[in-house]
Amino acid sequence: MPYGLDMDMPVKVRLYAYKYFRPDEWHCTRTCQDDVILLMLEGTLYFREDGREMELHPGEYYIQRRQIPYDSTRPSPGAVYYFMHFMGEYCENPNSLPLFGHMDPTQLRPCFTRLNHLKITHGSQMELYAEVYKILSLLKQGIHATEYKRTIDMLIERVSENYRKRWTLEELARLSGYSVNHLIEIFRRETGCTPYAYIREMRMQAAQALLINSDLSLGHISEECGFGSYVNFYKTFMHIHGMPPQLWRQNHRDK
């Protein structure tokens, strides 16, 4: 269970801005009374957290917790990040935002621009916190998106290794750790289709290759590619191509 910023509790924001490092500039030495989130945009930031060497690269974020000493042993030339000083609560539960993670800067830059505009125009506290919570929410969503992608990539690899197997949604759900309905939702989000449609297309691609490049019988091909029976293969092929597999084979071999 991840330890991080408690997303069920409000935060209090005090300061926010871009930070641009000069060629010879080092991370400051301090023990801050605020929490500080660093949202890395360019270059590499080098710093130490309570004596532990750290690096932060573009597309990464890190939460420096209050009352912990920070310093550096080397400069961070060209480093650029957006930062927010805030006060938050920390816990270990599924709704916490981990102290370190990855982000999409293109998603967050409009929020940074909006925050800076609100500072200049003395915008309302409600507008300010709407942008702050949007940033935190996007960071949290990004974590889940990365987890979902890893899960779907794992499932696709497993199915690709053995597409002849009679995969069921229940079995794929067990492998993913999600419910069947949630698996279908995230699979469609990542691939544009359901697990069933993806596996069917994988089998069809393999069948088409055998139709063109081999003299195997249609029954053999249907078994080899995981359709189970010739009847199922025939119905699927007709649905996708609008013609029988034998005619499709002849047409493509004649080309």
mmCIF file of C-alpha atoms in Angstrom, residues 18 39-41 59-61 82 102-115 131-132 134-139:
data_model
loop_
_atom_site.group_PDB
_atom_site.id
_atom_site.type_symbol
_atom_site.label_atom_id
_atom_site.label_comp_id
_atom_site.label_asym_id
_atom_site.label_seq_id
_atom_site.Cartn_x
_atom_site.Cartn_y
_atom_site.Cartn_z
ATOM 1 C CA TYR A 18 8.503 28.327 -11.888
ATOM 2 C CA LEU A 39 7.241 19.114 -10.964
ATOM 3 C CA MET A 40 10.250 18.622 -13.232
ATOM 4 C CA LEU A 41 10.139 20.109 -16.748
ATOM 5 C CA GLY A 59 8.406 14.113 -16.482
ATOM 6 C CA GLU A 60 8.959 13.238 -12.808
ATOM 7 C CA TYR A 61 7.617 14.816 -9.644
ATOM 8 C CA TYR A 82 7.317 24.212 -11.215
ATOM 9 C CA HIS A 102 5.762 10.333 -13.252
ATOM 10 C CA MET A 103 3.643 13.009 -14.892
ATOM 11 C CA ASP A 104 2.713 14.420 -18.293
ATOM 12 C CA PRO A 105 4.051 18.027 -18.439
ATOM 13 C CA THR A 106 1.807 18.861 -21.416
ATOM 14 C CA GLN A 107 -1.238 18.147 -19.225
ATOM 15 C CA LEU A 108 0.042 20.266 -16.350
ATOM 16 C CA ARG A 109 1.459 23.353 -18.090
ATOM 17 C CA PRO A 110 -2.014 24.931 -18.613
ATOM 18 C CA CYS A 111 -2.568 24.607 -14.851
ATOM 19 C CA PHE A 112 0.757 26.346 -14.154
ATOM 20 C CA THR A 113 -0.173 29.156 -16.545
ATOM 21 C CA ARG A 114 -3.555 29.531 -14.883
ATOM 22 C CA LEU A 115 -2.021 29.641 -11.396
ATOM 23 C CA GLU A 131 -6.145 24.505 -10.118
ATOM 24 C CA VAL A 132 -4.128 23.025 -7.251
ATOM 25 C CA LYS A 134 -6.596 19.604 -10.587
ATOM 26 C CA ILE A 135 -2.800 19.230 -10.580
ATOM 27 C CA LEU A 136 -2.884 16.723 -7.726
ATOM 28 C CA SER A 137 -5.727 14.836 -9.386
ATOM 29 C CA LEU A 138 -3.844 14.622 -12.702
ATOM 30 C CA LEU A 139 -0.783 13.282 -10.873
#
